[in-house]
mmCIF file of C-alpha atoms in Angstrom:
data_model
loop_
_atom_site.group_PDB
_atom_site.id
_atom_site.type_symbol
_atom_site.label_atom_id
_atom_site.label_comp_id
_atom_site.label_asym_id
_atom_site.label_seq_id
_atom_site.Cartn_x
_atom_site.Cartn_y
_atom_site.Cartn_z
ATOM 1 C CA MET A 1 123.868 121.888 82.064
ATOM 2 C CA ASN A 2 120.688 124.141 80.855
ATOM 3 C CA ILE A 3 117.756 122.079 82.238
ATOM 4 C CA VAL A 4 113.961 122.545 81.789
ATOM 5 C CA LEU A 5 112.193 120.507 84.647
ATOM 6 C CA PHE A 6 108.290 120.121 84.622
ATOM 7 C CA GLY A 7 106.517 119.517 87.715
ATOM 8 C CA ALA A 8 108.916 121.499 89.667
ATOM 9 C CA THR A 9 107.050 122.572 92.619
ATOM 10 C CA GLY A 10 105.841 119.351 93.851
ATOM 11 C CA MET A 11 107.817 117.308 96.638
ATOM 12 C CA VAL A 12 110.320 115.500 94.723
ATOM 13 C CA GLY A 13 110.644 118.210 91.697
ATOM 14 C CA SER A 14 111.348 120.974 94.019
ATOM 15 C CA ARG A 15 114.551 118.380 95.450
ATOM 16 C CA ILE A 16 115.614 118.124 92.188
ATOM 17 C CA ALA A 17 115.237 121.604 91.225
ATOM 18 C CA ALA A 18 117.618 122.375 94.525
ATOM 19 C CA GLU A 19 120.065 119.750 93.896
ATOM 20 C CA ALA A 20 120.604 120.993 89.934
ATOM 21 C CA LEU A 21 121.144 124.635 91.384
ATOM 22 C CA ALA A 22 123.550 123.377 94.068
ATOM 23 C CA ARG A 23 125.762 121.912 91.284
ATOM 24 C CA GLY A 24 125.794 124.867 88.996
ATOM 25 C CA HIS A 25 123.027 123.818 86.545
ATOM 26 C CA ARG A 26 121.054 126.430 85.323
ATOM 27 C CA VAL A 27 117.252 125.376 85.873
ATOM 28 C CA THR A 28 113.842 126.265 84.065
ATOM 29 C CA ALA A 29 111.340 125.453 86.724
ATOM 30 C CA VAL A 30 107.933 124.628 84.810
ATOM 31 C CA SER A 31 104.648 124.273 86.793
ATOM 32 C CA ARG A 32 100.827 124.870 86.013
ATOM 33 C CA SER A 33 100.971 128.165 88.251
ATOM 34 C CA GLY A 34 103.951 129.261 87.142
ATOM 35 C CA GLY A 35 105.303 129.540 91.021
ATOM 36 C CA SER A 36 108.958 129.168 91.482
ATOM 37 C CA PRO A 37 110.228 126.546 94.021
ATOM 38 C CA LEU A 38 112.886 128.260 95.298
ATOM 39 C CA PRO A 39 115.583 131.467 94.606
ATOM 40 C CA GLY A 40 117.853 131.380 91.804
ATOM 41 C CA VAL A 41 115.484 129.347 89.216
ATOM 42 C CA THR A 42 113.518 130.707 86.150
ATOM 43 C CA ALA A 43 110.054 129.941 86.401
ATOM 44 C CA ALA A 44 107.379 129.345 83.887
ATOM 45 C CA ALA A 45 103.908 128.356 83.738
ATOM 46 C CA ALA A 46 102.480 125.339 81.466
ATOM 47 C CA ASP A 47 100.053 122.608 81.013
ATOM 48 C CA CYS A 48 102.122 119.681 79.923
ATOM 49 C CA SER A 49 98.970 118.408 77.521
ATOM 50 C CA ASP A 50 99.897 121.015 75.343
ATOM 51 C CA PRO A 51 102.760 119.911 73.163
ATOM 52 C CA VAL A 52 103.414 123.140 71.583
ATOM 53 C CA ARG A 53 103.948 124.937 74.702
ATOM 54 C CA VAL A 54 106.101 122.152 76.324
ATOM 55 C CA GLY A 55 108.352 122.141 72.926
ATOM 56 C CA GLU A 56 108.749 126.357 73.213
ATOM 57 C CA LEU A 57 109.978 125.956 76.856
ATOM 58 C CA ALA A 58 112.085 123.002 76.003
ATOM 59 C CA ASP A 59 113.705 124.803 73.121
ATOM 60 C CA GLY A 60 117.445 125.481 73.858
ATOM 61 C CA HIS A 61 117.698 123.257 76.682
ATOM 62 C CA ASP A 62 120.533 120.155 77.612
ATOM 63 C CA ALA A 63 117.911 118.153 79.174
ATOM 64 C CA VAL A 64 114.054 117.598 79.867
ATOM 65 C CA ALA A 65 113.894 116.623 83.393
ATOM 66 C CA SER A 66 109.888 115.375 84.651
ATOM 67 C CA ALA A 67 108.567 115.289 87.718
ATOM 68 C CA LEU A 68 104.952 115.135 86.775
ATOM 69 C CA ALA A 69 102.750 112.776 89.292
ATOM 70 C CA PRO A 70 99.391 111.026 88.410
ATOM 71 C CA PRO A 71 96.570 112.981 89.279
ATOM 72 C CA ARG A 72 94.769 112.256 92.707
ATOM 73 C CA ASP A 73 91.412 113.966 92.358
ATOM 74 C CA GLY A 74 89.543 110.618 92.346
ATOM 75 C CA SER A 75 89.864 110.673 88.481
ATOM 76 C CA ASP A 76 91.142 107.922 86.491
ATOM 77 C CA PRO A 77 95.154 108.450 86.687
ATOM 78 C CA THR A 78 96.100 105.714 84.241
ATOM 79 C CA LEU A 79 94.592 106.951 80.972
ATOM 80 C CA ARG A 80 95.169 110.852 82.190
ATOM 81 C CA PHE A 81 98.923 110.357 83.112
ATOM 82 C CA LEU A 82 99.259 108.270 79.991
ATOM 83 C CA ALA A 83 98.197 111.101 77.562
ATOM 84 C CA LEU A 84 99.811 113.643 79.569
ATOM 85 C CA ASN A 85 103.330 111.778 79.362
ATOM 86 C CA GLU A 86 102.520 111.196 75.596
ATOM 87 C CA SER A 87 102.029 114.936 75.000
ATOM 88 C CA LEU A 88 105.097 115.721 77.105
ATOM 89 C CA VAL A 89 107.091 113.447 74.612
ATOM 90 C CA ALA A 90 105.326 115.010 71.409
ATOM 91 C CA GLY A 91 106.634 118.561 72.960
ATOM 92 C CA VAL A 92 110.117 117.601 73.719
ATOM 93 C CA ARG A 93 110.323 116.141 70.047
ATOM 94 C CA ARG A 94 109.164 119.446 68.605
ATOM 95 C CA SER A 95 112.007 120.973 70.409
ATOM 96 C CA GLY A 96 114.765 119.033 69.303
ATOM 97 C CA VAL A 97 115.685 118.254 72.757
ATOM 98 C CA THR A 98 116.722 114.399 72.797
ATOM 99 C CA ARG A 99 117.415 113.916 76.565
ATOM 100 C CA LEU A 100 114.657 113.480 78.759
ATOM 101 C CA VAL A 101 114.933 111.994 82.312
ATOM 102 C CA MET A 102 111.437 111.300 84.242
ATOM 103 C CA VAL A 103 110.279 110.864 87.907
ATOM 104 C CA GLY A 104 108.802 107.012 87.865
ATOM 105 C CA GLY A 105 106.661 104.716 90.193
ATOM 106 C CA SER A 106 107.951 101.922 92.365
ATOM 107 C CA GLY A 107 104.970 99.929 92.307
ATOM 108 C CA ASN A 108 106.062 98.570 88.965
ATOM 109 C CA LEU A 109 109.422 97.384 89.964
ATOM 110 C CA PHE A 110 109.629 93.747 90.413
ATOM 111 C CA VAL A 111 109.782 91.484 93.680
ATOM 112 C CA GLU A 112 109.814 88.467 91.663
ATOM 113 C CA PRO A 113 110.284 87.430 88.266
ATOM 114 C CA GLY A 114 106.897 88.748 86.799
ATOM 115 C CA ARG A 115 105.296 89.819 89.705
ATOM 116 C CA MET A 116 105.243 93.545 90.501
ATOM 117 C CA LEU A 117 105.118 94.872 94.011
ATOM 118 C CA LEU A 118 101.665 96.295 92.725
ATOM 119 C CA ASP A 119 100.942 92.912 92.314
ATOM 120 C CA GLN A 120 101.611 91.855 96.138
ATOM 121 C CA PRO A 121 98.917 91.312 98.699
ATOM 122 C CA GLY A 122 98.261 94.172 100.666
ATOM 123 C CA PHE A 123 99.427 96.793 98.243
ATOM 124 C CA PRO A 124 97.544 100.017 99.285
ATOM 125 C CA ASP A 125 94.385 100.443 97.206
ATOM 126 C CA ASP A 126 94.972 104.477 97.813
ATOM 127 C CA TYR A 127 98.317 103.960 95.626
ATOM 128 C CA ARG A 128 96.907 101.425 93.033
ATOM 129 C CA GLY A 129 95.753 103.643 90.410
ATOM 130 C CA GLU A 130 98.875 105.937 90.673
ATOM 131 C CA ALA A 131 101.326 102.636 90.633
ATOM 132 C CA LEU A 132 99.416 101.704 87.244
ATOM 133 C CA ALA A 133 99.506 104.644 85.901
ATOM 134 C CA HIS A 134 103.367 104.851 86.384
ATOM 135 C CA ARG A 135 103.301 101.154 84.878
ATOM 136 C CA ASP A 136 101.565 102.383 81.927
ATOM 137 C CA VAL A 137 103.939 105.176 81.046
ATOM 138 C CA LEU A 138 106.916 103.051 81.703
ATOM 139 C CA THR A 139 105.550 100.671 79.110
ATOM 140 C CA TYR A 140 104.957 103.793 76.719
ATOM 141 C CA LEU A 141 108.287 105.042 76.976
ATOM 142 C CA ARG A 142 109.799 101.373 75.924
ATOM 143 C CA THR A 143 108.241 102.334 72.327
ATOM 144 C CA VAL A 144 110.010 105.441 72.636
ATOM 145 C CA ASP A 145 113.259 105.072 70.211
ATOM 146 C CA ASP A 146 113.995 108.403 68.961
ATOM 147 C CA LEU A 147 115.001 110.181 72.567
ATOM 148 C CA ASP A 148 117.431 109.418 75.341
ATOM 149 C CA TRP A 149 115.367 109.031 77.823
ATOM 150 C CA THR A 150 115.628 107.328 81.506
ATOM 151 C CA CYS A 151 112.806 106.501 84.034
ATOM 152 C CA VAL A 152 114.306 107.006 87.684
ATOM 153 C CA SER A 153 112.142 104.723 89.943
ATOM 154 C CA PRO A 154 112.281 105.411 93.657
ATOM 155 C CA ALA A 155 111.944 103.051 96.673
ATOM 156 C CA ALA A 156 108.582 101.854 97.834
ATOM 157 C CA ASP A 157 109.004 104.647 100.585
ATOM 158 C CA ILE A 158 109.695 108.137 99.506
ATOM 159 C CA GLY A 159 109.317 111.716 101.411
ATOM 160 C CA PRO A 160 111.245 114.370 102.796
ATOM 161 C CA GLY A 161 114.142 113.600 104.891
ATOM 162 C CA GLU A 162 118.197 113.652 105.000
ATOM 163 C CA ARG A 163 120.587 114.141 102.393
ATOM 164 C CA THR A 164 123.296 111.606 103.095
ATOM 165 C CA GLY A 165 124.582 110.856 99.544
ATOM 166 C CA GLU A 166 124.775 107.156 100.487
ATOM 167 C CA PHE A 167 122.251 104.888 98.253
ATOM 168 C CA ARG A 168 122.084 102.028 96.126
ATOM 169 C CA VAL A 169 121.150 102.369 92.071
ATOM 170 C CA GLY A 170 119.499 99.572 90.976
ATOM 171 C CA GLY A 171 117.250 98.414 87.576
ATOM 172 C CA ASP A 172 113.776 96.795 87.572
ATOM 173 C CA ARG A 173 113.774 95.055 90.981
ATOM 174 C CA LEU A 174 112.599 96.591 94.308
ATOM 175 C CA MET A 175 115.743 97.140 96.468
ATOM 176 C CA THR A 176 115.410 96.496 100.164
ATOM 177 C CA ASP A 177 117.778 96.806 103.119
ATOM 178 C CA GLU A 178 118.173 93.808 105.735
ATOM 179 C CA HIS A 179 115.019 94.347 107.672
ATOM 180 C CA GLY A 180 112.869 94.037 104.101
ATOM 181 C CA ASN A 181 112.331 98.222 104.200
ATOM 182 C CA SER A 182 112.533 100.043 100.767
ATOM 183 C CA ARG A 183 112.966 103.503 101.210
ATOM 184 C CA ILE A 184 114.759 106.827 99.928
ATOM 185 C CA SER A 185 114.338 110.110 100.924
ATOM 186 C CA ALA A 186 113.544 112.940 98.670
ATOM 187 C CA GLU A 187 116.722 114.725 98.805
ATOM 188 C CA ASP A 188 119.025 111.229 98.050
ATOM 189 C CA TYR A 189 116.615 110.151 95.309
ATOM 190 C CA ALA A 190 117.391 114.206 93.877
ATOM 191 C CA ILE A 191 121.055 113.117 94.037
ATOM 192 C CA ALA A 192 120.689 110.125 91.943
ATOM 193 C CA PHE A 193 118.351 111.828 89.277
ATOM 194 C CA VAL A 194 120.542 114.727 88.894
ATOM 195 C CA ASP A 195 123.433 112.320 88.474
ATOM 196 C CA GLU A 196 121.527 110.587 85.880
ATOM 197 C CA LEU A 197 121.122 114.033 83.873
ATOM 198 C CA GLU A 198 124.660 114.631 84.026
ATOM 199 C CA ARG A 199 126.148 111.168 83.343
ATOM 200 C CA ASP A 200 123.426 109.492 81.061
ATOM 201 C CA ALA A 201 124.082 106.128 82.414
ATOM 202 C CA HIS A 202 120.904 104.241 81.876
ATOM 203 C CA SER A 203 119.789 105.240 78.511
ATOM 204 C CA ARG A 204 116.509 104.150 77.081
ATOM 205 C CA GLY A 205 116.044 101.950 80.340
ATOM 206 C CA ARG A 206 114.785 102.283 84.032
ATOM 207 C CA MET A 207 116.928 102.469 87.056
ATOM 208 C CA SER A 208 115.615 102.517 90.617
ATOM 209 C CA VAL A 209 117.273 104.011 93.866
ATOM 210 C CA ALA A 210 116.510 103.068 97.615
ATOM 211 C CA TYR A 211 119.097 102.671 100.752
#
């Protein structure tokens, strides 16, 4: 596949790029700086708030991948992140590409009917804005009926780790292990993300990944 990846230099995005390259896909890695997350990708600079630039970069690719993350600079992440993703979707539409796979959040996964993880007592205040931002983007995506989109939510705890290839794929509910922990390595998350790019198994829906 020929994939354009926005947010390619972050912790998750760089691992998605590495996984896609290892499988023989061609990757255009897009970031604000235009830096390359690893050898073998085509690096490009863009601000995703510019749908014209997004459309130019996406044109001619088989799929668009997004590893954009909400801002953590003290500003309101919810409205800014929603606007950024609306701009990204507008740019994808301009390009004519129909397949879009996005990194989602875990805070908007359900722990019981009608109750999300972010609604639980003790949910960290430092992550609430980010969780709400991802929630609102997913709500927006569910109104998009002209693109073949998928949102991939990680476990509650995601970070650098081992690439095992062993994990579970779920839907809207938070998955935990026998000890009640919800976690996934960024490397195994990247496997599930690229699997979805290849297989298109969760069209116009959200999937989740955890051990």
